[in-house]
Short mmCIF file of C-alpha atoms in Angstrom, two decimals:
data_model
loop_
_atom_site.label_atom_id
_atom_site.label_comp_id
_atom_site.label_asym_id
_atom_site.label_seq_id
_atom_site.Cartn_x
_atom_site.Cartn_y
_atom_site.Cartn_z
CA SER A 231 57.62 8.74 282.87
CA GLN A 232 55.46 9.12 285.92
CA GLN A 233 52.78 6.48 285.94
CA GLY A 234 50.76 7.33 289.00
CA GLU A 235 48.37 10.22 289.18
CA GLU A 236 47.08 11.36 292.50
CA ASP A 237 44.25 13.46 293.67
CA PRO A 238 43.73 15.76 295.25
CA GLN A 239 46.95 17.63 294.58
CA ALA A 240 46.52 19.41 297.88
CA LEU A 241 44.31 18.78 300.88
CA SER A 242 43.75 20.92 303.94
CA ILE A 243 41.84 19.51 306.91
CA GLN A 244 41.35 20.05 310.62
CA GLU A 245 43.09 17.91 313.19
CA GLY A 246 40.96 14.90 314.04
CA GLU A 247 39.40 14.63 310.59
CA ASN A 248 40.13 11.84 308.18
CA ALA A 249 42.21 12.40 305.06
CA THR A 250 41.70 10.41 301.89
CA MET A 251 44.09 10.45 298.97
CA ASN A 252 43.62 8.62 295.71
CA CYS A 253 46.06 7.25 293.19
CA SER A 254 45.53 5.92 289.69
CA TYR A 255 48.02 4.11 287.53
CA LYS A 256 48.20 2.89 283.99
CA THR A 257 50.04 -0.39 283.61
CA SER A 258 50.05 -3.79 285.29
CA ILE A 259 51.72 -3.73 288.66
CA ASN A 260 53.36 -6.10 291.07
CA ASN A 261 52.62 -3.94 294.06
CA LEU A 262 51.70 -0.40 295.03
CA GLN A 263 53.40 1.55 297.77
CA TRP A 264 52.65 4.70 299.67
CA TYR A 265 55.35 7.02 300.92
CA ARG A 266 55.44 10.16 302.98
CA GLN A 267 57.82 13.08 302.50
CA ASN A 268 58.35 15.92 304.92
CA SER A 269 59.48 19.12 303.28
CA GLY A 270 63.09 18.97 302.11
CA ARG A 271 63.61 15.42 303.30
CA GLY A 272 63.77 11.94 301.84
CA LEU A 273 60.77 9.67 301.59
CA VAL A 274 59.59 7.30 304.26
CA HIS A 275 57.84 4.09 303.32
CA LEU A 276 54.37 3.78 304.84
CA ILE A 277 52.75 0.69 303.43
CA LEU A 278 53.03 -1.77 300.54
CA ILE A 279 50.05 -3.58 299.09
CA ARG A 280 50.52 -6.43 296.67
CA SER A 281 48.52 -6.80 293.51
CA ASN A 282 46.58 -9.75 294.95
CA GLU A 283 45.57 -7.82 298.06
CA ARG A 284 42.58 -5.52 298.30
CA GLU A 285 43.03 -3.79 301.62
CA LYS A 286 45.74 -3.29 304.17
CA HIS A 287 45.95 -1.54 307.52
CA SER A 288 48.81 -0.10 309.50
CA GLY A 289 47.94 1.90 312.59
CA ARG A 290 45.88 4.88 311.46
CA LEU A 291 46.55 4.10 307.81
CA ARG A 292 44.24 2.15 305.57
CA VAL A 293 45.11 1.39 301.97
CA THR A 294 42.85 -0.11 299.36
CA LEU A 295 43.75 -1.40 295.93
CA ASP A 296 41.40 -1.99 293.02
CA THR A 297 43.38 -3.53 290.17
CA SER A 298 40.34 -3.60 287.89
CA LYS A 299 40.14 0.19 288.11
CA LYS A 300 43.91 0.60 288.47
CA SER A 301 43.45 2.73 291.53
CA SER A 302 44.38 2.88 295.18
CA SER A 303 43.43 5.04 298.12
CA LEU A 304 45.19 6.00 301.32
CA LEU A 305 43.06 6.90 304.31
CA ILE A 306 44.59 8.53 307.36
CA THR A 307 42.17 8.47 310.26
CA ALA A 308 42.07 10.93 313.15
CA SER A 309 44.68 13.13 311.52
CA ARG A 310 47.23 15.06 313.54
CA ALA A 311 49.20 18.20 312.77
CA ALA A 312 52.28 15.98 312.53
CA ASP A 313 50.71 14.21 309.54
CA THR A 314 51.32 17.35 307.50
CA ALA A 315 53.50 16.19 304.60
CA SER A 316 53.40 15.14 300.98
CA TYR A 317 52.16 11.66 300.24
CA PHE A 318 53.14 9.72 297.15
CA CYS A 319 51.94 6.50 295.68
CA ALA A 320 54.48 4.44 293.78
CA THR A 321 54.16 1.40 291.61
CA ALA A 322 56.54 -1.41 290.78
CA ASN A 323 55.82 -3.00 287.43
CA THR A 324 55.35 -6.70 287.01
CA GLY A 325 59.10 -7.02 286.56
CA GLY A 326 59.20 -5.51 290.01
CA PHE A 327 62.38 -3.64 289.57
CA LYS A 328 61.83 0.04 288.97
CA THR A 329 59.58 2.09 291.21
CA ILE A 330 57.75 4.99 289.64
CA PHE A 331 56.16 7.72 291.69
CA GLY A 332 52.91 9.57 291.32
CA ALA A 333 52.55 13.33 291.47
CA GLY A 334 51.77 13.35 295.17
CA THR A 335 49.21 14.93 297.47
CA ARG A 336 50.25 17.72 299.80
CA LEU A 337 48.36 17.30 303.04
CA PHE A 338 48.07 20.12 305.55
CA VAL A 339 46.52 19.33 308.91
CA LYS A 340 45.53 22.36 310.90
CA ALA A 341 45.82 22.18 314.67
CA GLY B 133 67.17 -1.16 310.24
CA ALA B 134 67.50 -0.39 306.52
CA VAL B 135 69.07 3.03 306.85
CA VAL B 136 70.33 4.94 303.84
CA SER B 137 72.71 7.81 304.43
CA GLN B 138 73.16 10.50 301.81
CA HIS B 139 75.51 13.43 301.88
CA PRO B 140 76.04 16.21 301.57
CA SER B 141 72.58 17.40 302.50
CA ARG B 142 73.21 20.75 300.86
CA VAL B 143 75.79 21.95 298.42
CA ILE B 144 76.30 25.21 296.59
CA CYS B 145 78.71 25.25 293.71
CA LYS B 146 79.73 27.51 290.89
CA SER B 147 78.70 26.92 287.33
CA GLY B 148 81.14 24.65 285.53
CA THR B 149 82.30 22.73 288.56
CA SER B 150 81.48 19.13 289.44
CA VAL B 151 79.70 17.89 292.53
CA LYS B 152 79.74 14.40 294.00
CA ILE B 153 76.86 13.04 296.07
CA GLU B 154 77.29 9.88 298.12
CA CYS B 155 74.66 7.35 299.03
CA ARG B 156 75.41 4.61 301.54
CA SER B 157 73.37 1.74 302.85
CA LEU B 158 74.40 1.54 306.50
CA ASP B 159 73.02 -1.74 307.70
CA PHE B 160 72.26 -3.72 304.60
CA GLN B 161 73.78 -4.54 301.27
CA ALA B 162 72.31 -2.94 298.21
CA THR B 163 73.23 -4.45 294.88
CA THR B 164 71.02 -1.83 293.29
CA MET B 165 70.42 1.79 294.18
CA PHE B 166 68.19 4.31 292.49
CA TRP B 167 68.79 7.99 291.91
CA TYR B 168 65.87 10.37 291.71
CA ARG B 169 65.57 14.06 291.02
CA GLN B 170 62.83 16.24 292.44
CA PHE B 171 61.84 19.77 291.50
CA PRO B 172 59.99 21.96 293.99
CA LYS B 173 56.49 20.74 294.75
CA GLN B 174 56.80 18.00 292.15
CA SER B 175 57.19 14.27 292.19
CA LEU B 176 60.33 12.20 292.00
CA MET B 177 61.73 11.52 288.57
CA LEU B 178 63.83 8.37 288.27
CA MET B 179 67.16 9.28 286.74
CA ALA B 180 69.07 6.05 286.79
CA THR B 181 69.49 2.66 288.35
CA SER B 182 72.90 2.09 289.87
CA ASN B 183 74.16 -1.49 289.71
CA GLU B 184 77.03 -2.71 291.86
CA GLY B 185 80.00 -3.65 289.76
CA SER B 186 78.47 -2.70 286.44
CA LYS B 187 77.28 0.29 284.48
CA ALA B 188 74.29 2.28 285.55
CA THR B 189 71.07 2.15 283.59
CA TYR B 190 69.84 5.62 282.70
CA GLU B 191 66.27 6.68 282.06
CA GLN B 192 65.38 8.22 278.76
CA GLY B 193 66.44 11.83 278.54
CA VAL B 194 69.05 11.64 281.29
CA GLU B 195 72.56 12.40 280.06
CA LYS B 196 74.94 9.72 281.26
CA ASP B 197 77.97 11.91 280.68
CA LYS B 198 76.40 14.65 282.73
CA PHE B 199 75.32 12.49 285.65
CA LEU B 200 78.07 9.98 286.34
CA ILE B 201 77.13 7.10 288.58
CA ASN B 202 79.57 4.76 290.25
CA HIS B 203 78.54 1.80 292.41
CA ALA B 204 81.83 0.36 293.49
CA SER B 205 80.65 -1.58 296.52
CA LEU B 206 77.52 -3.16 297.92
CA THR B 207 77.00 -0.22 300.24
CA LEU B 208 78.04 2.84 298.27
CA SER B 209 76.81 4.56 295.15
CA THR B 210 77.90 8.01 294.02
CA LEU B 211 76.33 10.49 291.66
CA THR B 212 78.60 13.13 290.17
CA VAL B 213 77.01 16.09 288.46
CA THR B 214 79.67 17.17 285.99
CA SER B 215 80.11 20.71 284.71
CA ALA B 216 77.11 21.80 286.69
CA HIS B 217 74.86 24.57 285.41
CA PRO B 218 72.08 26.50 287.15
CA GLU B 219 69.45 24.27 285.51
CA ASP B 220 70.97 21.32 287.35
CA SER B 221 69.90 22.91 290.63
CA SER B 222 67.49 20.47 292.19
CA PHE B 223 66.89 18.03 295.02
CA TYR B 224 68.59 14.69 294.39
CA ILE B 225 67.53 11.63 296.36
CA CYS B 226 68.97 8.15 296.41
CA SER B 227 67.23 4.98 297.47
CA ALA B 228 67.87 1.29 297.81
CA ARG B 229 66.10 -1.95 298.60
CA ASP B 230 67.27 -4.32 301.26
CA GLY B 231 68.48 -7.18 299.14
CA THR B 232 67.71 -9.86 301.67
CA GLY B 233 64.01 -9.88 300.83
CA PRO B 234 62.21 -10.44 297.55
CA LEU B 235 63.26 -7.46 295.52
CA ASN B 236 59.98 -7.15 293.71
CA ASN B 237 58.00 -6.82 296.93
CA SER B 238 60.33 -4.82 299.09
CA PRO B 239 59.96 -1.11 299.73
CA LEU B 240 62.57 1.49 298.94
CA HIS B 241 64.62 3.08 301.68
CA PHE B 242 65.58 6.66 300.98
CA GLY B 243 68.41 8.94 301.87
CA ASN B 244 67.50 12.41 303.10
CA GLY B 245 68.36 14.01 299.80
CA THR B 246 70.86 16.58 298.61
CA ARG B 247 69.83 20.11 297.76
CA LEU B 248 72.11 21.26 294.95
CA THR B 249 72.29 24.93 294.07
CA VAL B 250 74.44 25.95 291.13
CA THR B 251 75.25 29.64 290.96
#
């Protein structure tokens, strides 16, 4: 079963704007990961945040994690047309073995 | 590093035939690989966990006789869709973790997927 739910399902913004995507999950987790998928391709890992971390940065990406609310957000700052893709959150349970993906957010950045 | 190669990228087959998809970890050893299925504009559904040298673990609702998984070496897992039917048409993606790090805090590395069309 898919544990993560993401919103919005789709997001369309202008180049240069920030994009925020949210993810909620249901069970206890060991970590939460964000991935990017270009159309018809495999997924690329963006960032992993552990359950004892609250915020993490990587370049133009900022991820937050609130375990009390079982939610995470991905912020892409100063978006570019090349950021157009689907973004998925994924959780590894406390056993840490299986990774389950959320429904994803389709981001479209207009040049 | 941590490259996963999957092929074929696309395959069209006739109903009733079998199709084999290969997933290789090119620069790391993967004792475990994961097979996902993705329908258009939807998320990834975990089908099974492929374990080197032992039987795969299938998710609920996935037919093990329909989707045969073999993980004969530390760098290769194969998924065979047997007696394929049009409803098996989908995007299949494999992934693996680099086993050198802590497995429970390592990201997945994905192949580029296989688009299967059954006519």
